[in-house]
PDB file of N, CA and C in Angstrom:
ATOM      1  N   SER A   1     117.518 110.606  93.146  1.00 90.00           N
ATOM      2  CA  SER A   1     116.704 109.772  92.207  1.00 90.00           C
ATOM      3  C   SER A   1     115.764 108.988  93.095  1.00 90.00           C
ATOM      4  N   ILE A   2     114.680 108.465  92.560  1.00 95.00           N
ATOM      5  CA  ILE A   2     113.747 107.627  93.214  1.00 95.00           C
ATOM      6  C   ILE A   2     113.479 106.392  92.328  1.00 95.00           C
ATOM      7  N   TYR A   3     113.103 105.365  93.020  1.00 96.00           N
ATOM      8  CA  TYR A   3     112.775 104.125  92.250  1.00 96.00           C
ATOM      9  C   TYR A   3     111.398 103.742  92.554  1.00 96.00           C
ATOM     10  N   VAL A   4     110.526 103.667  91.473  1.00 96.00           N
ATOM     11  CA  VAL A   4     109.109 103.179  91.609  1.00 96.00           C
ATOM     12  C   VAL A   4     109.090 101.790  91.136  1.00 96.00           C
ATOM     13  N   GLU A   5     108.716 100.864  92.056  1.00 95.00           N
ATOM     14  CA  GLU A   5     108.602  99.481  91.662  1.00 95.00           C
ATOM     15  C   GLU A   5     107.479  99.243  90.716  1.00 95.00           C
ATOM     16  N   TRP A   6     107.677  98.244  89.822  1.00 95.00           N
ATOM     17  CA  TRP A   6     106.558  97.821  88.935  1.00 95.00           C
ATOM     18  C   TRP A   6     105.453  97.397  89.791  1.00 95.00           C
ATOM     19  N   GLY A   7     104.209  97.848  89.440  1.00 94.00           N
ATOM     20  CA  GLY A   7     102.975  97.393  90.236  1.00 94.00           C
ATOM     21  C   GLY A   7     102.774  98.231  91.424  1.00 94.00           C
ATOM     22  N   ALA A   8     103.586  99.245  91.703  1.00 95.00           N
ATOM     23  CA  ALA A   8     103.396 100.127  92.887  1.00 95.00           C
ATOM     24  C   ALA A   8     102.026 100.812  92.705  1.00 95.00           C
ATOM     25  N   THR A   9     101.282 100.895  93.772  1.00 94.00           N
ATOM     26  CA  THR A   9     100.018 101.562  93.794  1.00 94.00           C
ATOM     27  C   THR A   9     100.250 103.119  93.883  1.00 94.00           C
ATOM     28  N   GLU A  10      99.213 103.834  93.589  1.00 95.00           N
ATOM     29  CA  GLU A  10      99.315 105.264  93.704  1.00 95.00           C
ATOM     30  C   GLU A  10      99.657 105.635  95.125  1.00 95.00           C
ATOM     31  N   ASP A  11      99.146 104.963  96.118  1.00 96.00           N
ATOM     32  CA  ASP A  11      99.406 105.223  97.531  1.00 96.00           C
ATOM     33  C   ASP A  11     100.884 105.069  97.781  1.00 96.00           C
ATOM     34  N   LYS A  12     101.471 104.003  97.269  1.00 97.00           N
ATOM     35  CA  LYS A  12     102.841 103.747  97.545  1.00 97.00           C
ATOM     36  C   LYS A  12     103.751 104.820  96.893  1.00 97.00           C
ATOM     37  N   ILE A  13     103.390 105.157  95.731  1.00 97.00           N
ATOM     38  CA  ILE A  13     104.124 106.230  95.064  1.00 97.00           C
ATOM     39  C   ILE A  13     103.995 107.616  95.826  1.00 97.00           C
ATOM     40  N   ALA A  14     102.743 107.848  96.221  1.00 97.00           N
ATOM     41  CA  ALA A  14     102.617 109.069  97.045  1.00 97.00           C
ATOM     42  C   ALA A  14     103.486 109.067  98.270  1.00 97.00           C
ATOM     43  N   ASP A  15     103.459 107.927  98.976  1.00 97.00           N
ATOM     44  CA  ASP A  15     104.220 107.818 100.164  1.00 97.00           C
ATOM     45  C   ASP A  15     105.710 108.057  99.945  1.00 97.00           C
ATOM     46  N   LEU A  16     106.171 107.395  98.809  1.00 97.00           N
ATOM     47  CA  LEU A  16     107.588 107.596  98.443  1.00 97.00           C
ATOM     48  C   LEU A  16     107.917 109.004  98.227  1.00 97.00           C
ATOM     49  N   LEU A  17     107.104 109.701  97.465  1.00 97.00           N
ATOM     50  CA  LEU A  17     107.400 111.107  97.087  1.00 97.00           C
ATOM     51  C   LEU A  17     107.276 112.023  98.334  1.00 97.00           C
ATOM     52  N   VAL A  18     106.401 111.749  99.290  1.00 97.00           N
ATOM     53  CA  VAL A  18     106.311 112.461 100.502  1.00 97.00           C
ATOM     54  C   VAL A  18     107.546 112.201 101.324  1.00 97.00           C
ATOM     55  N   GLN A  19     107.942 110.939 101.449  1.00 96.00           N
ATOM     56  CA  GLN A  19     109.124 110.590 102.196  1.00 96.00           C
ATOM     57  C   GLN A  19     110.417 111.295 101.734  1.00 96.00           C
ATOM     58  N   VAL A  20     110.598 111.458 100.387  1.00 96.00           N
ATOM     59  CA  VAL A  20     111.767 112.114  99.957  1.00 96.00           C
ATOM     60  C   VAL A  20     111.589 113.590  99.815  1.00 96.00           C
ATOM     61  N   GLY A  21     110.480 114.148 100.270  1.00 96.00           N
ATOM     62  CA  GLY A  21     110.200 115.651 100.352  1.00 96.00           C
ATOM     63  C   GLY A  21     109.752 116.330  99.145  1.00 96.00           C
ATOM     64  N   LEU A  22     109.348 115.594  98.111  1.00 96.00           N
ATOM     65  CA  LEU A  22     108.883 116.219  96.927  1.00 96.00           C
ATOM     66  C   LEU A  22     107.422 116.735  97.047  1.00 96.00           C
ATOM     67  N   PHE A  23     106.687 116.174  97.946  1.00 97.00           N
ATOM     68  CA  PHE A  23     105.334 116.582  98.278  1.00 97.00           C
ATOM     69  C   PHE A  23     105.220 116.668  99.758  1.00 97.00           C
ATOM     70  N   ASP A  24     104.409 117.575 100.289  1.00 96.00           N
ATOM     71  CA  ASP A  24     104.241 117.671 101.746  1.00 96.00           C
ATOM     72  C   ASP A  24     103.279 116.573 102.325  1.00 96.00           C
ATOM     73  N   GLU A  25     102.319 116.166 101.538  1.00 97.00           N
ATOM     74  CA  GLU A  25     101.379 115.152 101.996  1.00 97.00           C
ATOM     75  C   GLU A  25     100.777 114.468 100.714  1.00 97.00           C
ATOM     76  N   ARG A  26     100.233 113.274 101.004  1.00 97.00           N
ATOM     77  CA  ARG A  26      99.611 112.501  99.907  1.00 97.00           C
ATOM     78  C   ARG A  26      98.625 113.295  99.040  1.00 97.00           C
ATOM     79  N   ASP A  27      97.693 114.095  99.780  1.00 97.00           N
ATOM     80  CA  ASP A  27      96.725 114.850  99.043  1.00 97.00           C
ATOM     81  C   ASP A  27      97.308 115.756  98.002  1.00 97.00           C
ATOM     82  N   ASP A  28      98.463 116.331  98.294  1.00 97.00           N
ATOM     83  CA  ASP A  28      99.093 117.195  97.303  1.00 97.00           C
ATOM     84  C   ASP A  28      99.495 116.447  96.065  1.00 97.00           C
ATOM     85  N   PHE A  29      99.939 115.229  96.243  1.00 97.00           N
ATOM     86  CA  PHE A  29     100.344 114.341  95.147  1.00 97.00           C
ATOM     87  C   PHE A  29      99.104 113.975  94.314  1.00 97.00           C
ATOM     88  N   TYR A  30      98.038 113.590  94.980  1.00 97.00           N
ATOM     89  CA  TYR A  30      96.828 113.178  94.270  1.00 97.00           C
ATOM     90  C   TYR A  30      96.176 114.370  93.500  1.00 97.00           C
ATOM     91  N   LYS A  31      96.245 115.540  94.069  1.00 97.00           N
ATOM     92  CA  LYS A  31      95.801 116.762  93.390  1.00 97.00           C
ATOM     93  C   LYS A  31      96.635 117.000  92.094  1.00 97.00           C
ATOM     94  N   ALA A  32      97.960 116.859  92.240  1.00 97.00           N
ATOM     95  CA  ALA A  32      98.827 117.134  91.115  1.00 97.00           C
ATOM     96  C   ALA A  32      98.560 116.066  89.990  1.00 97.00           C
ATOM     97  N   VAL A  33      98.353 114.812  90.390  1.00 97.00           N
ATOM     98  CA  VAL A  33      98.050 113.821  89.355  1.00 97.00           C
ATOM     99  C   VAL A  33      96.690 114.095  88.640  1.00 97.00           C
ATOM    100  N   SER A  34      95.776 114.480  89.433  1.00 97.00           N
ATOM    101  CA  SER A  34      94.433 114.810  88.856  1.00 97.00           C
ATOM    102  C   SER A  34      94.492 116.022  87.936  1.00 97.00           C
ATOM    103  N   GLU A  35      95.188 117.027  88.390  1.00 97.00           N
ATOM    104  CA  GLU A  35      95.290 118.298  87.523  1.00 97.00           C
ATOM    105  C   GLU A  35      96.061 118.084  86.252  1.00 97.00           C
ATOM    106  N   ALA A  36      96.982 117.124  86.286  1.00 96.00           N
ATOM    107  CA  ALA A  36      97.766 116.749  85.126  1.00 96.00           C
ATOM    108  C   ALA A  36      97.007 115.770  84.224  1.00 96.00           C
ATOM    109  N   GLY A  37      95.921 115.214  84.695  1.00 96.00           N
ATOM    110  CA  GLY A  37      95.141 114.203  83.936  1.00 96.00           C
ATOM    111  C   GLY A  37      95.973 112.900  83.768  1.00 96.00           C
ATOM    112  N   ALA A  38      96.769 112.643  84.810  1.00 96.00           N
ATOM    113  CA  ALA A  38      97.734 111.566  84.806  1.00 96.00           C
ATOM    114  C   ALA A  38      97.254 110.276  85.524  1.00 96.00           C
ATOM    115  N   GLU A  39      96.060 110.173  85.875  1.00 93.00           N
ATOM    116  CA  GLU A  39      95.515 108.983  86.492  1.00 93.00           C
ATOM    117  C   GLU A  39      95.773 107.807  85.590  1.00 93.00           C
ATOM    118  N   GLY A  40      96.357 106.719  86.109  1.00 92.00           N
ATOM    119  CA  GLY A  40      96.617 105.542  85.416  1.00 92.00           C
ATOM    120  C   GLY A  40      97.823 105.595  84.499  1.00 92.00           C
ATOM    121  N   LYS A  41      98.598 106.741  84.500  1.00 95.00           N
ATOM    122  CA  LYS A  41      99.736 106.953  83.586  1.00 95.00           C
ATOM    123  C   LYS A  41     101.061 106.890  84.317  1.00 95.00           C
ATOM    124  N   LEU A  42     101.003 106.696  85.618  1.00 95.00           N
ATOM    125  CA  LEU A  42     102.248 106.651  86.426  1.00 95.00           C
ATOM    126  C   LEU A  42     103.150 105.469  85.959  1.00 95.00           C
ATOM    127  N   GLN A  43     104.367 105.660  85.913  1.00 95.00           N
ATOM    128  CA  GLN A  43     105.364 104.609  85.377  1.00 95.00           C
ATOM    129  C   GLN A  43     106.209 104.095  86.512  1.00 95.00           C
ATOM    130  N   ALA A  44     106.705 102.849  86.286  1.00 96.00           N
ATOM    131  CA  ALA A  44     107.688 102.207  87.158  1.00 96.00           C
ATOM    132  C   ALA A  44     109.054 102.581  86.571  1.00 96.00           C
ATOM    133  N   GLY A  45     110.027 102.585  87.403  1.00 96.00           N
ATOM    134  CA  GLY A  45     111.402 102.839  87.005  1.00 96.00           C
ATOM    135  C   GLY A  45     112.143 103.714  87.874  1.00 96.00           C
ATOM    136  N   THR A  46     113.322 104.050  87.528  1.00 97.00           N
ATOM    137  CA  THR A  46     114.266 105.024  88.275  1.00 97.00           C
ATOM    138  C   THR A  46     114.132 106.372  87.630  1.00 97.00           C
ATOM    139  N   PHE A  47     113.824 107.336  88.455  1.00 97.00           N
ATOM    140  CA  PHE A  47     113.607 108.766  87.948  1.00 97.00           C
ATOM    141  C   PHE A  47     114.553 109.682  88.666  1.00 97.00           C
ATOM    142  N   ILE A  48     115.195 110.546  87.931  1.00 96.00           N
ATOM    143  CA  ILE A  48     115.959 111.597  88.587  1.00 96.00           C
ATOM    144  C   ILE A  48     115.101 112.881  88.579  1.00 96.00           C
ATOM    145  N   ILE A  49     114.764 113.287  89.821  1.00 96.00           N
ATOM    146  CA  ILE A  49     113.868 114.451  90.023  1.00 96.00           C
ATOM    147  C   ILE A  49     114.611 115.441  90.866  1.00 96.00           C
ATOM    148  N   PRO A  50     114.854 116.655  90.287  1.00 95.00           N
ATOM    149  CA  PRO A  50     115.435 117.683  91.041  1.00 95.00           C
ATOM    150  C   PRO A  50     114.644 118.020  92.328  1.00 95.00           C
ATOM    151  N   SER A  51     115.268 118.384  93.379  1.00 90.00           N
ATOM    152  CA  SER A  51     114.643 118.586  94.641  1.00 90.00           C
ATOM    153  C   SER A  51     113.722 119.885  94.615  1.00 90.00           C
ATOM    154  N   ASP A  52     114.027 120.721  93.661  1.00 93.00           N
ATOM    155  CA  ASP A  52     113.249 121.965  93.582  1.00 93.00           C
ATOM    156  C   ASP A  52     112.142 121.892  92.481  1.00 93.00           C
ATOM    157  N   SER A  53     111.806 120.661  92.008  1.00 95.00           N
ATOM    158  CA  SER A  53     110.760 120.457  91.008  1.00 95.00           C
ATOM    159  C   SER A  53     109.369 120.941  91.519  1.00 95.00           C
ATOM    160  N   THR A  54     108.579 121.522  90.668  1.00 96.00           N
ATOM    161  CA  THR A  54     107.189 121.835  91.011  1.00 96.00           C
ATOM    162  C   THR A  54     106.427 120.483  90.965  1.00 96.00           C
ATOM    163  N   PRO A  55     105.251 120.478  91.624  1.00 96.00           N
ATOM    164  CA  PRO A  55     104.409 119.220  91.533  1.00 96.00           C
ATOM    165  C   PRO A  55     104.101 118.803  90.101  1.00 96.00           C
ATOM    166  N   GLU A  56     103.944 119.823  89.247  1.00 96.00           N
ATOM    167  CA  GLU A  56     103.629 119.524  87.823  1.00 96.00           C
ATOM    168  C   GLU A  56     104.813 118.808  87.131  1.00 96.00           C
ATOM    169  N   GLU A  57     106.040 119.367  87.492  1.00 97.00           N
ATOM    170  CA  GLU A  57     107.275 118.690  86.939  1.00 97.00           C
ATOM    171  C   GLU A  57     107.433 117.256  87.384  1.00 97.00           C
ATOM    172  N   VAL A  58     107.209 117.040  88.668  1.00 97.00           N
ATOM    173  CA  VAL A  58     107.314 115.755  89.199  1.00 97.00           C
ATOM    174  C   VAL A  58     106.428 114.785  88.467  1.00 97.00           C
ATOM    175  N   ILE A  59     105.150 115.148  88.358  1.00 97.00           N
ATOM    176  CA  ILE A  59     104.207 114.275  87.670  1.00 97.00           C
ATOM    177  C   ILE A  59     104.623 114.044  86.208  1.00 97.00           C
ATOM    178  N   LYS A  60     105.076 115.013  85.503  1.00 97.00           N
ATOM    179  CA  LYS A  60     105.544 114.886  84.146  1.00 97.00           C
ATOM    180  C   LYS A  60     106.673 113.881  84.045  1.00 97.00           C
ATOM    181  N   ILE A  61     107.659 113.968  85.005  1.00 97.00           N
ATOM    182  CA  ILE A  61     108.755 113.087  84.995  1.00 97.00           C
ATOM    183  C   ILE A  61     108.323 111.584  85.222  1.00 97.00           C
ATOM    184  N   ILE A  62     107.434 111.423  86.158  1.00 96.00           N
ATOM    185  CA  ILE A  62     107.048 109.970  86.464  1.00 96.00           C
ATOM    186  C   ILE A  62     105.964 109.451  85.565  1.00 96.00           C
ATOM    187  N   THR A  63     105.540 110.192  84.562  1.00 95.00           N
ATOM    188  CA  THR A  63     104.555 109.622  83.595  1.00 95.00           C
ATOM    189  C   THR A  63     105.160 109.464  82.210  1.00 95.00           C
ATOM    190  N   GLU A  64     106.450 109.781  82.076  1.00 88.00           N
ATOM    191  CA  GLU A  64     107.039 109.609  80.719  1.00 88.00           C
ATOM    192  C   GLU A  64     107.751 108.328  80.624  1.00 88.00           C
TER     193      GLU A  64
END
């Protein structure tokens, strides 16, 4: 699981997801957010994300 702090910037979220191995680099995260139309929709909270999730699945989880 990951914890996204309230008020975390997209950069901080990207760094967190790269750190835990869900994305290889920040640009992969930004691309997935853009393709999902999820700009400004990222949520704070604790999320359980399977390690084999696709980028699309990760973005869906953290925007719900």
